[in-house]
Amino acid sequence: MEKTYRFLPYFFVAFFILVIYCFYQSYFGEFPDFQGVISPIGNVPITITTVTHFHAIFIIIWLLMLIVQPILIVQKKLEWHRWVSKASYVVVALMVVSLILIINQEQSREKSLPVFTANLFDVPVFLAFYGLAIYFRRKPAYHARFMVMTVIPFLNPAVARLLVNGLAVQLVFWLLFFGVEFFTRKMYKPYLIGLGYYVFNLALVAYLFLGNQPLLDKIWQLFFGKV
């Protein structure tokens, strides 16, 4: 792996800590009984279910895999890296199942078009970046950068717990990515591809939420079958 990307384990560890911190009040801080949990969004009580745990487990596994993979590359344990990469197919598939279940759980509790719109944005963006990372797995420089970009969709649900604007934080991360390239390899193409899809998807969901809520409501009805 490039010398300039030896910082990746530290970056992913810092991101993991950020996620734990953001969800501390509404999840991790309530371990192990999870009674009387209060959501920082609206300061309302929420119920932690098996679906919540299932979702949390696979998010944690994914974030730990992000930390481990660059370490294996740096230590030249390529066979282990390939094994973990193949295992990620199963982890991501189950993580998507957990996302579908948690979205259904939350929307069944209370219809929320803003949250549903965020889901329509975050999930496809994650899958696109992960898919591109797998597609470019034989080009390590591209592969690593698309894996870095997979953290972007996690920012919205995480920093929302801090009542911080997720899009603003995502913009900071994009600037960070391009800034690192400016001072190192100047390999902008993977980030330009990722940013292009990001902007396209953002424009699409912005159109639905701001310009065509009747269509957005029909999509919601299609998924959840509620009047």
PDB file of C-alpha atoms in Angstrom:
ATOM      1  CA  MET A   1       0.000   0.000   0.000  1.00  0.00           C
ATOM      2  CA  GLU A   2       1.149   3.555  -0.715  1.00  0.00           C
ATOM      3  CA  LYS A   3       3.147   5.184   2.041  1.00  0.00           C
ATOM      4  CA  THR A   4       0.748   8.113   2.004  1.00  0.00           C
ATOM      5  CA  TYR A   5      -2.108   5.749   2.907  1.00  0.00           C
ATOM      6  CA  ARG A   6      -0.480   4.227   5.950  1.00  0.00           C
ATOM      7  CA  PHE A   7      -2.612   6.664   7.932  1.00  0.00           C
ATOM      8  CA  LEU A   8      -5.796   4.773   6.947  1.00  0.00           C
ATOM      9  CA  PRO A   9      -6.015   2.611  10.097  1.00  0.00           C
ATOM     10  CA  TYR A  10      -5.795   5.790  12.207  1.00  0.00           C
ATOM     11  CA  PHE A  11      -8.450   7.472  10.060  1.00  0.00           C
ATOM     12  CA  PHE A  12     -10.815   4.502  10.383  1.00  0.00           C
ATOM     13  CA  VAL A  13     -10.170   4.183  14.129  1.00  0.00           C
ATOM     14  CA  ALA A  14     -10.985   7.883  14.563  1.00  0.00           C
ATOM     15  CA  PHE A  15     -14.154   7.412  12.521  1.00  0.00           C
ATOM     16  CA  PHE A  16     -15.123   4.365  14.587  1.00  0.00           C
ATOM     17  CA  ILE A  17     -14.711   6.393  17.781  1.00  0.00           C
ATOM     18  CA  LEU A  18     -16.851   9.177  16.268  1.00  0.00           C
ATOM     19  CA  VAL A  19     -19.657   6.713  15.508  1.00  0.00           C
ATOM     20  CA  ILE A  20     -19.524   5.242  19.028  1.00  0.00           C
ATOM     21  CA  TYR A  21     -19.620   8.751  20.509  1.00  0.00           C
ATOM     22  CA  CYS A  22     -22.563   9.836  18.335  1.00  0.00           C
ATOM     23  CA  PHE A  23     -24.624   6.786  19.272  1.00  0.00           C
ATOM     24  CA  TYR A  24     -23.527   6.662  22.908  1.00  0.00           C
ATOM     25  CA  GLN A  25     -26.651   8.295  24.353  1.00  0.00           C
ATOM     26  CA  SER A  26     -29.120   6.339  22.253  1.00  0.00           C
ATOM     27  CA  TYR A  27     -27.393   2.946  22.215  1.00  0.00           C
ATOM     28  CA  PHE A  28     -23.895   2.150  23.505  1.00  0.00           C
ATOM     29  CA  GLY A  29     -24.270   4.044  26.774  1.00  0.00           C
ATOM     30  CA  GLU A  30     -27.349   1.956  27.630  1.00  0.00           C
ATOM     31  CA  PHE A  31     -25.541  -1.395  27.456  1.00  0.00           C
ATOM     32  CA  PRO A  32     -26.503  -4.037  28.595  1.00  0.00           C
ATOM     33  CA  ASP A  33     -30.132  -3.455  29.660  1.00  0.00           C
ATOM     34  CA  PHE A  34     -31.158  -0.783  27.087  1.00  0.00           C
ATOM     35  CA  GLN A  35     -34.022   0.442  29.253  1.00  0.00           C
ATOM     36  CA  GLY A  36     -35.325   4.004  29.217  1.00  0.00           C
ATOM     37  CA  VAL A  37     -33.343   4.948  26.127  1.00  0.00           C
ATOM     38  CA  ILE A  38     -33.816   8.552  25.022  1.00  0.00           C
ATOM     39  CA  SER A  39     -33.104   9.606  21.462  1.00  0.00           C
ATOM     40  CA  PRO A  40     -31.155  12.867  21.184  1.00  0.00           C
ATOM     41  CA  ILE A  41     -33.234  13.586  18.082  1.00  0.00           C
ATOM     42  CA  GLY A  42     -36.390  15.064  19.554  1.00  0.00           C
ATOM     43  CA  ASN A  43     -35.384  13.935  23.048  1.00  0.00           C
ATOM     44  CA  VAL A  44     -38.026  11.205  22.976  1.00  0.00           C
ATOM     45  CA  PRO A  45     -37.978   7.656  24.416  1.00  0.00           C
ATOM     46  CA  ILE A  46     -37.198   4.854  21.983  1.00  0.00           C
ATOM     47  CA  THR A  47     -37.373   1.066  22.186  1.00  0.00           C
ATOM     48  CA  ILE A  48     -34.248  -0.952  21.424  1.00  0.00           C
ATOM     49  CA  THR A  49     -35.235  -4.165  19.630  1.00  0.00           C
ATOM     50  CA  THR A  50     -33.559  -7.246  18.179  1.00  0.00           C
ATOM     51  CA  VAL A  51     -33.540  -5.438  14.831  1.00  0.00           C
ATOM     52  CA  THR A  52     -31.623  -2.553  16.430  1.00  0.00           C
ATOM     53  CA  HIS A  53     -28.994  -4.950  17.802  1.00  0.00           C
ATOM     54  CA  PHE A  54     -28.749  -6.811  14.485  1.00  0.00           C
ATOM     55  CA  HIS A  55     -28.169  -3.533  12.675  1.00  0.00           C
ATOM     56  CA  ALA A  56     -25.613  -2.298  15.216  1.00  0.00           C
ATOM     57  CA  ILE A  57     -23.648  -5.561  15.128  1.00  0.00           C
ATOM     58  CA  PHE A  58     -23.112  -5.479  11.365  1.00  0.00           C
ATOM     59  CA  ILE A  59     -22.293  -1.785  11.298  1.00  0.00           C
ATOM     60  CA  ILE A  60     -19.630  -2.432  13.951  1.00  0.00           C
ATOM     61  CA  ILE A  61     -18.274  -5.444  12.040  1.00  0.00           C
ATOM     62  CA  TRP A  62     -18.008  -3.347   8.888  1.00  0.00           C
ATOM     63  CA  LEU A  63     -16.196  -0.501  10.629  1.00  0.00           C
ATOM     64  CA  LEU A  64     -13.773  -2.970  12.247  1.00  0.00           C
ATOM     65  CA  MET A  65     -13.089  -4.506   8.834  1.00  0.00           C
ATOM     66  CA  LEU A  66     -12.221  -1.057   7.514  1.00  0.00           C
ATOM     67  CA  ILE A  67      -9.651  -0.734  10.299  1.00  0.00           C
ATOM     68  CA  VAL A  68      -8.173  -4.210   9.837  1.00  0.00           C
ATOM     69  CA  GLN A  69      -7.826  -4.257   6.046  1.00  0.00           C
ATOM     70  CA  PRO A  70      -5.170  -1.523   5.608  1.00  0.00           C
ATOM     71  CA  ILE A  71      -3.239  -2.962   8.563  1.00  0.00           C
ATOM     72  CA  LEU A  72      -3.085  -6.317   6.765  1.00  0.00           C
ATOM     73  CA  ILE A  73      -1.820  -4.576   3.619  1.00  0.00           C
ATOM     74  CA  VAL A  74       0.869  -2.647   5.490  1.00  0.00           C
ATOM     75  CA  GLN A  75       2.000  -5.869   7.159  1.00  0.00           C
ATOM     76  CA  LYS A  76       1.954  -7.596   3.737  1.00  0.00           C
ATOM     77  CA  LYS A  77      -0.517 -10.233   4.886  1.00  0.00           C
ATOM     78  CA  LEU A  78      -2.174 -10.289   1.476  1.00  0.00           C
ATOM     79  CA  GLU A  79      -3.877 -13.669   1.837  1.00  0.00           C
ATOM     80  CA  TRP A  80      -5.585 -12.519   5.010  1.00  0.00           C
ATOM     81  CA  HIS A  81      -6.574  -9.293   3.243  1.00  0.00           C
ATOM     82  CA  ARG A  82      -8.165 -11.281   0.405  1.00  0.00           C
ATOM     83  CA  TRP A  83      -9.977 -13.523   2.882  1.00  0.00           C
ATOM     84  CA  VAL A  84     -11.427 -10.541   4.746  1.00  0.00           C
ATOM     85  CA  SER A  85     -12.374  -8.960   1.407  1.00  0.00           C
ATOM     86  CA  LYS A  86     -14.356 -12.059   0.445  1.00  0.00           C
ATOM     87  CA  ALA A  87     -15.969 -12.137   3.885  1.00  0.00           C
ATOM     88  CA  SER A  88     -17.051  -8.547   3.309  1.00  0.00           C
ATOM     89  CA  TYR A  89     -19.495  -9.727   0.626  1.00  0.00           C
ATOM     90  CA  VAL A  90     -21.475 -11.568   3.295  1.00  0.00           C
ATOM     91  CA  VAL A  91     -21.074  -8.778   5.850  1.00  0.00           C
ATOM     92  CA  VAL A  92     -22.297  -6.117   3.411  1.00  0.00           C
ATOM     93  CA  ALA A  93     -25.237  -8.280   2.310  1.00  0.00           C
ATOM     94  CA  LEU A  94     -26.311  -8.756   5.931  1.00  0.00           C
ATOM     95  CA  MET A  95     -25.685  -5.096   6.658  1.00  0.00           C
ATOM     96  CA  VAL A  96     -28.042  -4.163   3.811  1.00  0.00           C
ATOM     97  CA  VAL A  97     -30.642  -6.527   5.271  1.00  0.00           C
ATOM     98  CA  SER A  98     -30.167  -4.810   8.635  1.00  0.00           C
ATOM     99  CA  LEU A  99     -30.583  -1.402   6.987  1.00  0.00           C
ATOM    100  CA  ILE A 100     -33.838  -2.474   5.354  1.00  0.00           C
ATOM    101  CA  LEU A 101     -35.110  -3.843   8.666  1.00  0.00           C
ATOM    102  CA  ILE A 102     -34.127  -0.780  10.693  1.00  0.00           C
ATOM    103  CA  ILE A 103     -35.640   1.606   8.138  1.00  0.00           C
ATOM    104  CA  ASN A 104     -38.872  -0.410   8.166  1.00  0.00           C
ATOM    105  CA  GLN A 105     -38.870  -0.416  11.979  1.00  0.00           C
ATOM    106  CA  GLU A 106     -38.387   3.329  12.257  1.00  0.00           C
ATOM    107  CA  GLN A 107     -40.898   4.224   9.531  1.00  0.00           C
ATOM    108  CA  SER A 108     -43.450   1.818  11.020  1.00  0.00           C
ATOM    109  CA  ARG A 109     -43.127   3.623  14.352  1.00  0.00           C
ATOM    110  CA  GLU A 110     -43.583   7.044  12.786  1.00  0.00           C
ATOM    111  CA  LYS A 111     -43.770   8.142   9.178  1.00  0.00           C
ATOM    112  CA  SER A 112     -40.966  10.606   8.467  1.00  0.00           C
ATOM    113  CA  LEU A 113     -40.326  11.696   4.897  1.00  0.00           C
ATOM    114  CA  PRO A 114     -37.133  13.620   5.821  1.00  0.00           C
ATOM    115  CA  VAL A 115     -35.610  10.510   7.401  1.00  0.00           C
ATOM    116  CA  PHE A 116     -36.829   8.324   4.533  1.00  0.00           C
ATOM    117  CA  THR A 117     -35.259  10.761   2.064  1.00  0.00           C
ATOM    118  CA  ALA A 118     -31.953  10.504   3.934  1.00  0.00           C
ATOM    119  CA  ASN A 119     -32.219   6.709   3.713  1.00  0.00           C
ATOM    120  CA  LEU A 120     -32.794   6.931  -0.045  1.00  0.00           C
ATOM    121  CA  PHE A 121     -29.574   8.926  -0.224  1.00  0.00           C
ATOM    122  CA  ASP A 122     -27.261   7.120   2.201  1.00  0.00           C
ATOM    123  CA  VAL A 123     -27.898   3.470   1.305  1.00  0.00           C
ATOM    124  CA  PRO A 124     -27.345   3.753  -2.486  1.00  0.00           C
ATOM    125  CA  VAL A 125     -24.253   5.918  -1.921  1.00  0.00           C
ATOM    126  CA  PHE A 126     -22.724   3.286   0.357  1.00  0.00           C
ATOM    127  CA  LEU A 127     -23.500   0.479  -2.098  1.00  0.00           C
ATOM    128  CA  ALA A 128     -22.085   2.489  -5.007  1.00  0.00           C
ATOM    129  CA  PHE A 129     -18.805   3.232  -3.234  1.00  0.00           C
ATOM    130  CA  TYR A 130     -18.435  -0.333  -1.976  1.00  0.00           C
ATOM    131  CA  GLY A 131     -19.274  -1.683  -5.440  1.00  0.00           C
ATOM    132  CA  LEU A 132     -16.670   0.577  -7.039  1.00  0.00           C
ATOM    133  CA  ALA A 133     -14.088  -0.524  -4.456  1.00  0.00           C
ATOM    134  CA  ILE A 134     -14.736  -4.158  -5.355  1.00  0.00           C
ATOM    135  CA  TYR A 135     -14.712  -3.404  -9.096  1.00  0.00           C
ATOM    136  CA  PHE A 136     -11.294  -1.739  -8.748  1.00  0.00           C
ATOM    137  CA  ARG A 137      -9.918  -4.350  -6.336  1.00  0.00           C
ATOM    138  CA  ARG A 138      -7.006  -5.019  -8.724  1.00  0.00           C
ATOM    139  CA  LYS A 139      -6.106  -1.312  -8.714  1.00  0.00           C
ATOM    140  CA  PRO A 140      -5.024  -0.753  -5.090  1.00  0.00           C
ATOM    141  CA  ALA A 141      -4.887   3.052  -5.354  1.00  0.00           C
ATOM    142  CA  TYR A 142      -8.484   3.230  -6.612  1.00  0.00           C
ATOM    143  CA  HIS A 143      -9.689   0.430  -4.319  1.00  0.00           C
ATOM    144  CA  ALA A 144      -8.354   2.143  -1.183  1.00  0.00           C
ATOM    145  CA  ARG A 145      -9.897   5.489  -2.058  1.00  0.00           C
ATOM    146  CA  PHE A 146     -13.349   4.063  -2.752  1.00  0.00           C
ATOM    147  CA  MET A 147     -13.177   2.202   0.563  1.00  0.00           C
ATOM    148  CA  VAL A 148     -12.351   5.505   2.251  1.00  0.00           C
ATOM    149  CA  MET A 149     -15.438   7.004   0.621  1.00  0.00           C
ATOM    150  CA  THR A 150     -17.702   4.347   2.158  1.00  0.00           C
ATOM    151  CA  VAL A 151     -17.597   6.299   5.429  1.00  0.00           C
ATOM    152  CA  ILE A 152     -19.477   9.221   3.823  1.00  0.00           C
ATOM    153  CA  PRO A 153     -22.997   7.688   4.092  1.00  0.00           C
ATOM    154  CA  PHE A 154     -22.448   6.870   7.778  1.00  0.00           C
ATOM    155  CA  LEU A 155     -22.018  10.539   8.633  1.00  0.00           C
ATOM    156  CA  ASN A 156     -25.657  11.581   8.232  1.00  0.00           C
ATOM    157  CA  PRO A 157     -27.171   9.168  10.779  1.00  0.00           C
ATOM    158  CA  ALA A 158     -24.198   9.577  13.135  1.00  0.00           C
ATOM    159  CA  VAL A 159     -23.881  13.357  13.432  1.00  0.00           C
ATOM    160  CA  ALA A 160     -27.679  13.754  13.395  1.00  0.00           C
ATOM    161  CA  ARG A 161     -27.464  12.452  16.990  1.00  0.00           C
ATOM    162  CA  LEU A 162     -25.318  15.488  17.766  1.00  0.00           C
ATOM    163  CA  LEU A 163     -27.891  17.722  16.038  1.00  0.00           C
ATOM    164  CA  VAL A 164     -25.261  18.627  13.439  1.00  0.00           C
ATOM    165  CA  ASN A 165     -25.956  19.087   9.719  1.00  0.00           C
ATOM    166  CA  GLY A 166     -24.830  15.879   8.031  1.00  0.00           C
ATOM    167  CA  LEU A 167     -24.353  17.409   4.589  1.00  0.00           C
ATOM    168  CA  ALA A 168     -22.017  20.045   6.021  1.00  0.00           C
ATOM    169  CA  VAL A 169     -19.910  17.360   7.709  1.00  0.00           C
ATOM    170  CA  GLN A 170     -19.840  15.323   4.506  1.00  0.00           C
ATOM    171  CA  LEU A 171     -18.570  18.408   2.669  1.00  0.00           C
ATOM    172  CA  VAL A 172     -15.752  18.689   5.221  1.00  0.00           C
ATOM    173  CA  PHE A 173     -14.808  15.067   4.559  1.00  0.00           C
ATOM    174  CA  TRP A 174     -14.796  15.608   0.785  1.00  0.00           C
ATOM    175  CA  LEU A 175     -12.501  18.601   1.276  1.00  0.00           C
ATOM    176  CA  LEU A 176     -10.297  16.447   3.499  1.00  0.00           C
ATOM    177  CA  PHE A 177     -10.034  13.732   0.852  1.00  0.00           C
ATOM    178  CA  PHE A 178      -9.107  16.174  -1.910  1.00  0.00           C
ATOM    179  CA  GLY A 179      -6.784  18.037   0.447  1.00  0.00           C
ATOM    180  CA  VAL A 180      -4.845  14.866   1.232  1.00  0.00           C
ATOM    181  CA  GLU A 181      -4.455  14.184  -2.492  1.00  0.00           C
ATOM    182  CA  PHE A 182      -3.237  17.729  -3.123  1.00  0.00           C
ATOM    183  CA  PHE A 183      -0.378  17.254  -0.676  1.00  0.00           C
ATOM    184  CA  THR A 184       0.401  13.641  -1.627  1.00  0.00           C
ATOM    185  CA  ARG A 185      -0.295  11.627  -4.776  1.00  0.00           C
ATOM    186  CA  LYS A 186      -2.696  14.034  -6.502  1.00  0.00           C
ATOM    187  CA  MET A 187      -4.784  11.058  -7.635  1.00  0.00           C
ATOM    188  CA  TYR A 188      -8.112  12.825  -7.919  1.00  0.00           C
ATOM    189  CA  LYS A 189      -9.963  10.589 -10.387  1.00  0.00           C
ATOM    190  CA  PRO A 190     -11.472   8.105  -7.863  1.00  0.00           C
ATOM    191  CA  TYR A 191     -12.723  10.961  -5.700  1.00  0.00           C
ATOM    192  CA  LEU A 192     -14.102  12.792  -8.731  1.00  0.00           C
ATOM    193  CA  ILE A 193     -16.009   9.654  -9.742  1.00  0.00           C
ATOM    194  CA  GLY A 194     -17.321   9.254  -6.207  1.00  0.00           C
ATOM    195  CA  LEU A 195     -18.225  12.918  -5.862  1.00  0.00           C
ATOM    196  CA  GLY A 196     -19.994  12.856  -9.227  1.00  0.00           C
ATOM    197  CA  TYR A 197     -22.270  10.016  -8.105  1.00  0.00           C
ATOM    198  CA  TYR A 198     -22.725  11.654  -4.700  1.00  0.00           C
ATOM    199  CA  VAL A 199     -23.898  14.923  -6.288  1.00  0.00           C
ATOM    200  CA  PHE A 200     -26.172  13.055  -8.723  1.00  0.00           C
ATOM    201  CA  ASN A 201     -27.849  11.122  -5.921  1.00  0.00           C
ATOM    202  CA  LEU A 202     -28.092  14.254  -3.766  1.00  0.00           C
ATOM    203  CA  ALA A 203     -29.778  16.128  -6.623  1.00  0.00           C
ATOM    204  CA  LEU A 204     -32.220  13.241  -7.105  1.00  0.00           C
ATOM    205  CA  VAL A 205     -33.341  13.078  -3.476  1.00  0.00           C
ATOM    206  CA  ALA A 206     -33.406  16.883  -3.241  1.00  0.00           C
ATOM    207  CA  TYR A 207     -35.773  16.913  -6.215  1.00  0.00           C
ATOM    208  CA  LEU A 208     -38.019  14.340  -4.520  1.00  0.00           C
ATOM    209  CA  PHE A 209     -38.068  16.080  -1.145  1.00  0.00           C
ATOM    210  CA  LEU A 210     -38.163  19.700  -2.276  1.00  0.00           C
ATOM    211  CA  GLY A 211     -39.768  19.499  -5.696  1.00  0.00           C
ATOM    212  CA  ASN A 212     -42.010  16.448  -5.841  1.00  0.00           C
ATOM    213  CA  GLN A 213     -43.163  15.261  -2.427  1.00  0.00           C
ATOM    214  CA  PRO A 214     -46.268  13.549  -3.886  1.00  0.00           C
ATOM    215  CA  LEU A 215     -43.929  11.213  -5.792  1.00  0.00           C
ATOM    216  CA  LEU A 216     -41.786  10.754  -2.674  1.00  0.00           C
ATOM    217  CA  ASP A 217     -44.941   9.882  -0.723  1.00  0.00           C
ATOM    218  CA  LYS A 218     -45.897   7.306  -3.371  1.00  0.00           C
ATOM    219  CA  ILE A 219     -42.455   5.722  -3.030  1.00  0.00           C
ATOM    220  CA  TRP A 220     -42.947   5.652   0.741  1.00  0.00           C
ATOM    221  CA  GLN A 221     -46.355   4.003   0.275  1.00  0.00           C
ATOM    222  CA  LEU A 222     -44.784   1.437  -2.060  1.00  0.00           C
ATOM    223  CA  PHE A 223     -42.242   0.450   0.586  1.00  0.00           C
ATOM    224  CA  PHE A 224     -44.388   0.592   3.690  1.00  0.00           C
ATOM    225  CA  GLY A 225     -47.969   0.235   2.437  1.00  0.00           C
ATOM    226  CA  LYS A 226     -49.457   2.777   4.776  1.00  0.00           C
ATOM    227  CA  VAL A 227     -52.026   5.455   4.110  1.00  0.00           C
TER     228      VAL A 227
END
